Amino acid sequence: YWVFFLLAASYTPLTIFVPLALRRIYDLDPLWIGYISTVFSLCWAVGSLVTSGWRGSLARVACAGGLAVAAAATLVLSQTFSTGSIALITVLICIAGLGIGITNVHIISWSLAAADRDQAQITASAMPAMRSVGIAYGAALAGLVANATGLDQSTSPEIVRHSLSWVFGFTALFPLLGSLAIIHMYRLKPGVQV
C-alpha cells in the first residue's frame, strides 16, 4: 500500500506547481502550459505501454527503477527553474512521467499477483484508495513546504523560483522512498511471478 501512496504523492506536486512556475517564471500562456502539462500524461502512457509486456527480473527492475528515474528527474527539476529552458523543463517532466508510468503498470500487476486469494478483492479496491490518500498528502505536504519557503507571501518570479526549488527537492523524496519500498516488497514476497 505504501507504494501506491508514494507513487501518487510523487506526481501530485508536479501537476500542481509546474503550471505555476511556467506562468510566473516563464510567463507562458495558459494554452502552452496545458500542452506542457499534457507531456507528463503522454509520457506516463508511453512508459506503461512500452514496458507492459516485460516479465520476470526485467519487470522488477523496471518497477523499482521507474520511480528512481522519476526521483532523479524531479531532483534535477528542483535545480532547473532558475536557469533552465522551457525545453529542458519539458524533457524533465517527460522523464518523470515515463518513470511513473513504468512503475505504475508493474506495481499493479505485482500487487494483484502477490495478494492471497481471499485478499485479491481487498487489494484491488485498496489501490485507488491509497492513491487518493497519496494525492491528498502529496499536495498537502508540498503546500506546506511552499508556504514555509515564502510562497504564501508572494508569487513573484523570485519567490516562486526559490520556493519551488524546495518543493521539488522535497518531492523527489517520495519516488525515492517508493523505489525503496518496492525493493523491500520484493524481498518480502520473492516468489511472486507476474
PDB file of C-alpha atoms in Angstrom:
ATOM      1  CA  TYR A   1       0.000   0.000   0.000  1.00  0.00           C
ATOM      2  CA  TRP A   2       2.896   2.351   0.697  1.00  0.00           C
ATOM      3  CA  VAL A   3       3.998   2.179  -2.908  1.00  0.00           C
ATOM      4  CA  PHE A   4       0.623   3.365  -4.209  1.00  0.00           C
ATOM      5  CA  PHE A   5       0.618   6.146  -1.627  1.00  0.00           C
ATOM      6  CA  LEU A   6       4.152   7.272  -2.539  1.00  0.00           C
ATOM      7  CA  LEU A   7       3.513   6.913  -6.288  1.00  0.00           C
ATOM      8  CA  ALA A   8       0.576   9.327  -6.096  1.00  0.00           C
ATOM      9  CA  ALA A   9       2.432  11.685  -3.754  1.00  0.00           C
ATOM     10  CA  SER A  10       5.271  11.743  -6.323  1.00  0.00           C
ATOM     11  CA  TYR A  11       3.337  13.214  -9.211  1.00  0.00           C
ATOM     12  CA  THR A  12       0.794  15.420  -7.459  1.00  0.00           C
ATOM     13  CA  PRO A  13       3.181  18.311  -6.644  1.00  0.00           C
ATOM     14  CA  LEU A  14       4.391  18.257 -10.255  1.00  0.00           C
ATOM     15  CA  THR A  15       0.874  18.673 -11.593  1.00  0.00           C
ATOM     16  CA  ILE A  16       0.166  21.488  -9.142  1.00  0.00           C
ATOM     17  CA  PHE A  17       3.367  23.523  -9.119  1.00  0.00           C
ATOM     18  CA  VAL A  18       4.845  23.131 -12.620  1.00  0.00           C
ATOM     19  CA  PRO A  19       1.982  25.170 -14.154  1.00  0.00           C
ATOM     20  CA  LEU A  20       2.543  27.873 -11.529  1.00  0.00           C
ATOM     21  CA  ALA A  21       6.242  28.012 -12.361  1.00  0.00           C
ATOM     22  CA  LEU A  22       5.632  28.126 -16.099  1.00  0.00           C
ATOM     23  CA  ARG A  23       3.210  31.010 -15.679  1.00  0.00           C
ATOM     24  CA  ARG A  24       5.062  33.092 -13.085  1.00  0.00           C
ATOM     25  CA  ILE A  25       8.705  32.452 -14.025  1.00  0.00           C
ATOM     26  CA  TYR A  26       8.450  31.973 -17.788  1.00  0.00           C
ATOM     27  CA  ASP A  27       5.240  33.965 -18.414  1.00  0.00           C
ATOM     28  CA  LEU A  28       3.806  31.243 -20.647  1.00  0.00           C
ATOM     29  CA  ASP A  29       0.262  31.456 -21.909  1.00  0.00           C
ATOM     30  CA  PRO A  30      -2.146  29.017 -20.253  1.00  0.00           C
ATOM     31  CA  LEU A  31      -2.561  27.139 -23.552  1.00  0.00           C
ATOM     32  CA  TRP A  32       1.173  26.338 -23.681  1.00  0.00           C
ATOM     33  CA  ILE A  33       1.136  25.395 -20.008  1.00  0.00           C
ATOM     34  CA  GLY A  34      -1.633  22.929 -20.830  1.00  0.00           C
ATOM     35  CA  TYR A  35       0.438  21.423 -23.642  1.00  0.00           C
ATOM     36  CA  ILE A  36       3.484  21.035 -21.416  1.00  0.00           C
ATOM     37  CA  SER A  37       1.356  19.506 -18.653  1.00  0.00           C
ATOM     38  CA  THR A  38      -0.029  17.038 -21.186  1.00  0.00           C
ATOM     39  CA  VAL A  39       3.527  15.861 -21.889  1.00  0.00           C
ATOM     40  CA  PHE A  40       3.609  14.319 -18.401  1.00  0.00           C
ATOM     41  CA  SER A  41       0.457  12.281 -19.063  1.00  0.00           C
ATOM     42  CA  LEU A  42       1.555  11.210 -22.533  1.00  0.00           C
ATOM     43  CA  CYS A  43       4.946  10.063 -21.257  1.00  0.00           C
ATOM     44  CA  TRP A  44       3.237   8.207 -18.405  1.00  0.00           C
ATOM     45  CA  ALA A  45       1.142   6.355 -21.000  1.00  0.00           C
ATOM     46  CA  VAL A  46       4.190   5.634 -23.177  1.00  0.00           C
ATOM     47  CA  GLY A  47       6.137   4.293 -20.182  1.00  0.00           C
ATOM     48  CA  SER A  48       3.244   1.997 -19.290  1.00  0.00           C
ATOM     49  CA  LEU A  49       2.650   0.783 -22.834  1.00  0.00           C
ATOM     50  CA  VAL A  50       6.279   0.171 -23.765  1.00  0.00           C
ATOM     51  CA  THR A  51       7.063  -1.867 -20.643  1.00  0.00           C
ATOM     52  CA  SER A  52       3.720  -3.600 -20.086  1.00  0.00           C
ATOM     53  CA  GLY A  53       4.909  -6.839 -21.689  1.00  0.00           C
ATOM     54  CA  TRP A  54       8.067  -7.086 -19.609  1.00  0.00           C
ATOM     55  CA  ARG A  55       8.241 -10.070 -17.269  1.00  0.00           C
ATOM     56  CA  GLY A  56      10.475 -11.533 -14.579  1.00  0.00           C
ATOM     57  CA  SER A  57      13.584  -9.704 -13.480  1.00  0.00           C
ATOM     58  CA  LEU A  58      13.201  -7.080 -16.209  1.00  0.00           C
ATOM     59  CA  ALA A  59       9.779  -6.138 -14.833  1.00  0.00           C
ATOM     60  CA  ARG A  60      11.180  -5.982 -11.289  1.00  0.00           C
ATOM     61  CA  VAL A  61      13.989  -3.667 -12.323  1.00  0.00           C
ATOM     62  CA  ALA A  62      11.549  -1.519 -14.308  1.00  0.00           C
ATOM     63  CA  CYS A  63       9.144  -1.291 -11.371  1.00  0.00           C
ATOM     64  CA  ALA A  64      11.731  -0.081  -8.858  1.00  0.00           C
ATOM     65  CA  GLY A  65      13.756   1.796 -11.461  1.00  0.00           C
ATOM     66  CA  GLY A  66      10.804   3.786 -12.781  1.00  0.00           C
ATOM     67  CA  LEU A  67      10.335   5.600  -9.507  1.00  0.00           C
ATOM     68  CA  ALA A  68      14.104   6.059  -9.148  1.00  0.00           C
ATOM     69  CA  VAL A  69      14.124   7.752 -12.573  1.00  0.00           C
ATOM     70  CA  ALA A  70      11.188   9.937 -11.513  1.00  0.00           C
ATOM     71  CA  ALA A  71      13.073  10.885  -8.324  1.00  0.00           C
ATOM     72  CA  ALA A  72      16.155  11.886 -10.316  1.00  0.00           C
ATOM     73  CA  ALA A  73      14.123  13.919 -12.821  1.00  0.00           C
ATOM     74  CA  THR A  74      12.269  15.705 -10.010  1.00  0.00           C
ATOM     75  CA  LEU A  75      15.504  16.481  -8.188  1.00  0.00           C
ATOM     76  CA  VAL A  76      17.068  17.924 -11.350  1.00  0.00           C
ATOM     77  CA  LEU A  77      13.846  19.867 -11.949  1.00  0.00           C
ATOM     78  CA  SER A  78      14.233  21.423  -8.491  1.00  0.00           C
ATOM     79  CA  GLN A  79      17.511  22.949  -9.610  1.00  0.00           C
ATOM     80  CA  THR A  80      16.417  23.858 -13.144  1.00  0.00           C
ATOM     81  CA  PHE A  81      13.802  26.558 -12.646  1.00  0.00           C
ATOM     82  CA  SER A  82      16.399  29.239 -12.003  1.00  0.00           C
ATOM     83  CA  THR A  83      18.456  28.657 -15.129  1.00  0.00           C
ATOM     84  CA  GLY A  84      16.757  26.025 -17.276  1.00  0.00           C
ATOM     85  CA  SER A  85      14.971  26.476 -20.545  1.00  0.00           C
ATOM     86  CA  ILE A  86      11.367  25.509 -21.136  1.00  0.00           C
ATOM     87  CA  ALA A  87      12.616  22.686 -23.379  1.00  0.00           C
ATOM     88  CA  LEU A  88      14.729  21.251 -20.544  1.00  0.00           C
ATOM     89  CA  ILE A  89      11.833  21.501 -18.104  1.00  0.00           C
ATOM     90  CA  THR A  90       9.597  19.722 -20.620  1.00  0.00           C
ATOM     91  CA  VAL A  91      12.160  16.931 -21.029  1.00  0.00           C
ATOM     92  CA  LEU A  92      12.412  16.508 -17.254  1.00  0.00           C
ATOM     93  CA  ILE A  93       8.633  16.390 -16.945  1.00  0.00           C
ATOM     94  CA  CYS A  94       8.612  13.753 -19.688  1.00  0.00           C
ATOM     95  CA  ILE A  95      11.262  11.668 -17.899  1.00  0.00           C
ATOM     96  CA  ALA A  96       9.310  11.865 -14.633  1.00  0.00           C
ATOM     97  CA  GLY A  97       6.152  10.779 -16.478  1.00  0.00           C
ATOM     98  CA  LEU A  98       7.953   7.855 -18.106  1.00  0.00           C
ATOM     99  CA  GLY A  99       9.254   6.727 -14.719  1.00  0.00           C
ATOM    100  CA  ILE A 100       5.837   6.930 -13.070  1.00  0.00           C
ATOM    101  CA  GLY A 101       4.236   5.067 -15.980  1.00  0.00           C
ATOM    102  CA  ILE A 102       6.850   2.321 -15.948  1.00  0.00           C
ATOM    103  CA  THR A 103       6.348   1.717 -12.242  1.00  0.00           C
ATOM    104  CA  ASN A 104       2.583   2.054 -12.371  1.00  0.00           C
ATOM    105  CA  VAL A 105       1.901  -0.791 -14.781  1.00  0.00           C
ATOM    106  CA  HIS A 106       4.189  -3.230 -12.973  1.00  0.00           C
ATOM    107  CA  ILE A 107       3.174  -2.392  -9.415  1.00  0.00           C
ATOM    108  CA  ILE A 108      -0.475  -3.029 -10.214  1.00  0.00           C
ATOM    109  CA  SER A 109       0.314  -6.427 -11.766  1.00  0.00           C
ATOM    110  CA  TRP A 110       2.659  -7.406  -8.959  1.00  0.00           C
ATOM    111  CA  SER A 111       0.253  -6.370  -6.201  1.00  0.00           C
ATOM    112  CA  LEU A 112      -2.598  -8.393  -7.645  1.00  0.00           C
ATOM    113  CA  ALA A 113      -0.345 -11.417  -8.191  1.00  0.00           C
ATOM    114  CA  ALA A 114       1.098 -11.166  -4.668  1.00  0.00           C
ATOM    115  CA  ALA A 115      -2.275 -10.958  -2.944  1.00  0.00           C
ATOM    116  CA  ASP A 116      -3.604 -14.087  -1.287  1.00  0.00           C
ATOM    117  CA  ARG A 117      -6.726 -15.449  -2.969  1.00  0.00           C
ATOM    118  CA  ASP A 118      -9.002 -14.274  -0.201  1.00  0.00           C
ATOM    119  CA  GLN A 119      -7.359 -10.824  -0.241  1.00  0.00           C
ATOM    120  CA  ALA A 120      -7.437 -10.144  -4.014  1.00  0.00           C
ATOM    121  CA  GLN A 121     -10.649  -8.105  -3.945  1.00  0.00           C
ATOM    122  CA  ILE A 122      -9.496  -6.051  -0.967  1.00  0.00           C
ATOM    123  CA  THR A 123      -6.132  -5.455  -2.645  1.00  0.00           C
ATOM    124  CA  ALA A 124      -7.775  -4.318  -5.878  1.00  0.00           C
ATOM    125  CA  SER A 125     -10.077  -1.904  -4.065  1.00  0.00           C
ATOM    126  CA  ALA A 126      -7.315  -0.585  -1.789  1.00  0.00           C
ATOM    127  CA  MET A 127      -5.131   0.540  -4.700  1.00  0.00           C
ATOM    128  CA  PRO A 128      -7.258   3.540  -5.766  1.00  0.00           C
ATOM    129  CA  ALA A 129      -7.962   4.382  -2.114  1.00  0.00           C
ATOM    130  CA  MET A 130      -4.249   4.586  -1.328  1.00  0.00           C
ATOM    131  CA  ARG A 131      -3.680   6.667  -4.459  1.00  0.00           C
ATOM    132  CA  SER A 132      -6.334   9.116  -3.303  1.00  0.00           C
ATOM    133  CA  VAL A 133      -4.698   9.398   0.109  1.00  0.00           C
ATOM    134  CA  GLY A 134      -1.308   9.834  -1.583  1.00  0.00           C
ATOM    135  CA  ILE A 135      -2.656  12.625  -3.771  1.00  0.00           C
ATOM    136  CA  ALA A 136      -4.044  14.409  -0.713  1.00  0.00           C
ATOM    137  CA  TYR A 137      -0.869  14.051   1.331  1.00  0.00           C
ATOM    138  CA  GLY A 138       1.403  14.858  -1.594  1.00  0.00           C
ATOM    139  CA  ALA A 139      -0.488  18.084  -2.255  1.00  0.00           C
ATOM    140  CA  ALA A 140      -0.684  18.996   1.431  1.00  0.00           C
ATOM    141  CA  LEU A 141       2.986  18.358   2.176  1.00  0.00           C
ATOM    142  CA  ALA A 142       4.147  20.178  -0.943  1.00  0.00           C
ATOM    143  CA  GLY A 143       1.868  23.068   0.003  1.00  0.00           C
ATOM    144  CA  LEU A 144       3.373  23.196   3.484  1.00  0.00           C
ATOM    145  CA  VAL A 145       6.878  23.337   2.010  1.00  0.00           C
ATOM    146  CA  ALA A 146       5.789  26.009  -0.464  1.00  0.00           C
ATOM    147  CA  ASN A 147       4.272  28.152   2.284  1.00  0.00           C
ATOM    148  CA  ALA A 148       7.230  27.660   4.604  1.00  0.00           C
ATOM    149  CA  THR A 149       9.577  28.890   1.882  1.00  0.00           C
ATOM    150  CA  GLY A 150       7.672  32.073   1.101  1.00  0.00           C
ATOM    151  CA  LEU A 151       5.024  31.209  -1.471  1.00  0.00           C
ATOM    152  CA  ASP A 152       2.322  32.236   0.987  1.00  0.00           C
ATOM    153  CA  GLN A 153       3.698  35.804   0.897  1.00  0.00           C
ATOM    154  CA  SER A 154       4.125  36.379  -2.842  1.00  0.00           C
ATOM    155  CA  THR A 155       4.059  34.745  -6.262  1.00  0.00           C
ATOM    156  CA  SER A 156       6.776  36.934  -7.717  1.00  0.00           C
ATOM    157  CA  PRO A 157       9.149  35.079 -10.054  1.00  0.00           C
ATOM    158  CA  GLU A 158      11.957  35.221  -7.473  1.00  0.00           C
ATOM    159  CA  ILE A 159       9.821  33.767  -4.666  1.00  0.00           C
ATOM    160  CA  VAL A 160       8.311  31.090  -6.948  1.00  0.00           C
ATOM    161  CA  ARG A 161      11.792  30.119  -8.138  1.00  0.00           C
ATOM    162  CA  HIS A 162      13.105  29.851  -4.567  1.00  0.00           C
ATOM    163  CA  SER A 163      10.061  28.103  -3.179  1.00  0.00           C
ATOM    164  CA  LEU A 164       9.740  25.553  -5.967  1.00  0.00           C
ATOM    165  CA  SER A 165      13.363  24.537  -5.691  1.00  0.00           C
ATOM    166  CA  TRP A 166      12.477  23.437  -2.155  1.00  0.00           C
ATOM    167  CA  VAL A 167       9.127  21.917  -3.149  1.00  0.00           C
ATOM    168  CA  PHE A 168      10.583  19.766  -5.918  1.00  0.00           C
ATOM    169  CA  GLY A 169      13.656  18.863  -3.896  1.00  0.00           C
ATOM    170  CA  PHE A 170      11.338  17.646  -1.134  1.00  0.00           C
ATOM    171  CA  THR A 171       9.021  15.957  -3.618  1.00  0.00           C
ATOM    172  CA  ALA A 172      11.937  13.916  -5.005  1.00  0.00           C
ATOM    173  CA  LEU A 173      11.916  12.028  -1.694  1.00  0.00           C
ATOM    174  CA  PHE A 174       8.518  10.465  -2.460  1.00  0.00           C
ATOM    175  CA  PRO A 175       9.540   8.475  -5.554  1.00  0.00           C
ATOM    176  CA  LEU A 176      12.872   7.611  -3.944  1.00  0.00           C
ATOM    177  CA  LEU A 177      11.096   6.174  -0.904  1.00  0.00           C
ATOM    178  CA  GLY A 178       8.654   4.428  -3.234  1.00  0.00           C
ATOM    179  CA  SER A 179      11.518   2.788  -5.097  1.00  0.00           C
ATOM    180  CA  LEU A 180      12.995   1.575  -1.807  1.00  0.00           C
ATOM    181  CA  ALA A 181       9.564   0.296  -0.732  1.00  0.00           C
ATOM    182  CA  ILE A 182       9.337  -1.711  -3.959  1.00  0.00           C
ATOM    183  CA  ILE A 183      12.726  -3.307  -3.310  1.00  0.00           C
ATOM    184  CA  HIS A 184      11.572  -4.186   0.213  1.00  0.00           C
ATOM    185  CA  MET A 185       8.308  -5.574  -1.133  1.00  0.00           C
ATOM    186  CA  TYR A 186      10.209  -7.891  -3.479  1.00  0.00           C
ATOM    187  CA  ARG A 187      12.200  -9.174  -0.503  1.00  0.00           C
ATOM    188  CA  LEU A 188       9.033  -9.880   1.476  1.00  0.00           C
ATOM    189  CA  LYS A 189       7.496 -11.975  -1.300  1.00  0.00           C
ATOM    190  CA  PRO A 190      10.343 -13.142  -3.518  1.00  0.00           C
ATOM    191  CA  GLY A 191       8.469 -15.874  -5.383  1.00  0.00           C
ATOM    192  CA  VAL A 192       5.711 -13.777  -6.940  1.00  0.00           C
ATOM    193  CA  GLN A 193       5.599 -14.226 -10.717  1.00  0.00           C
ATOM    194  CA  VAL A 194       3.963 -11.650 -12.958  1.00  0.00           C
TER     195      VAL A 194
END
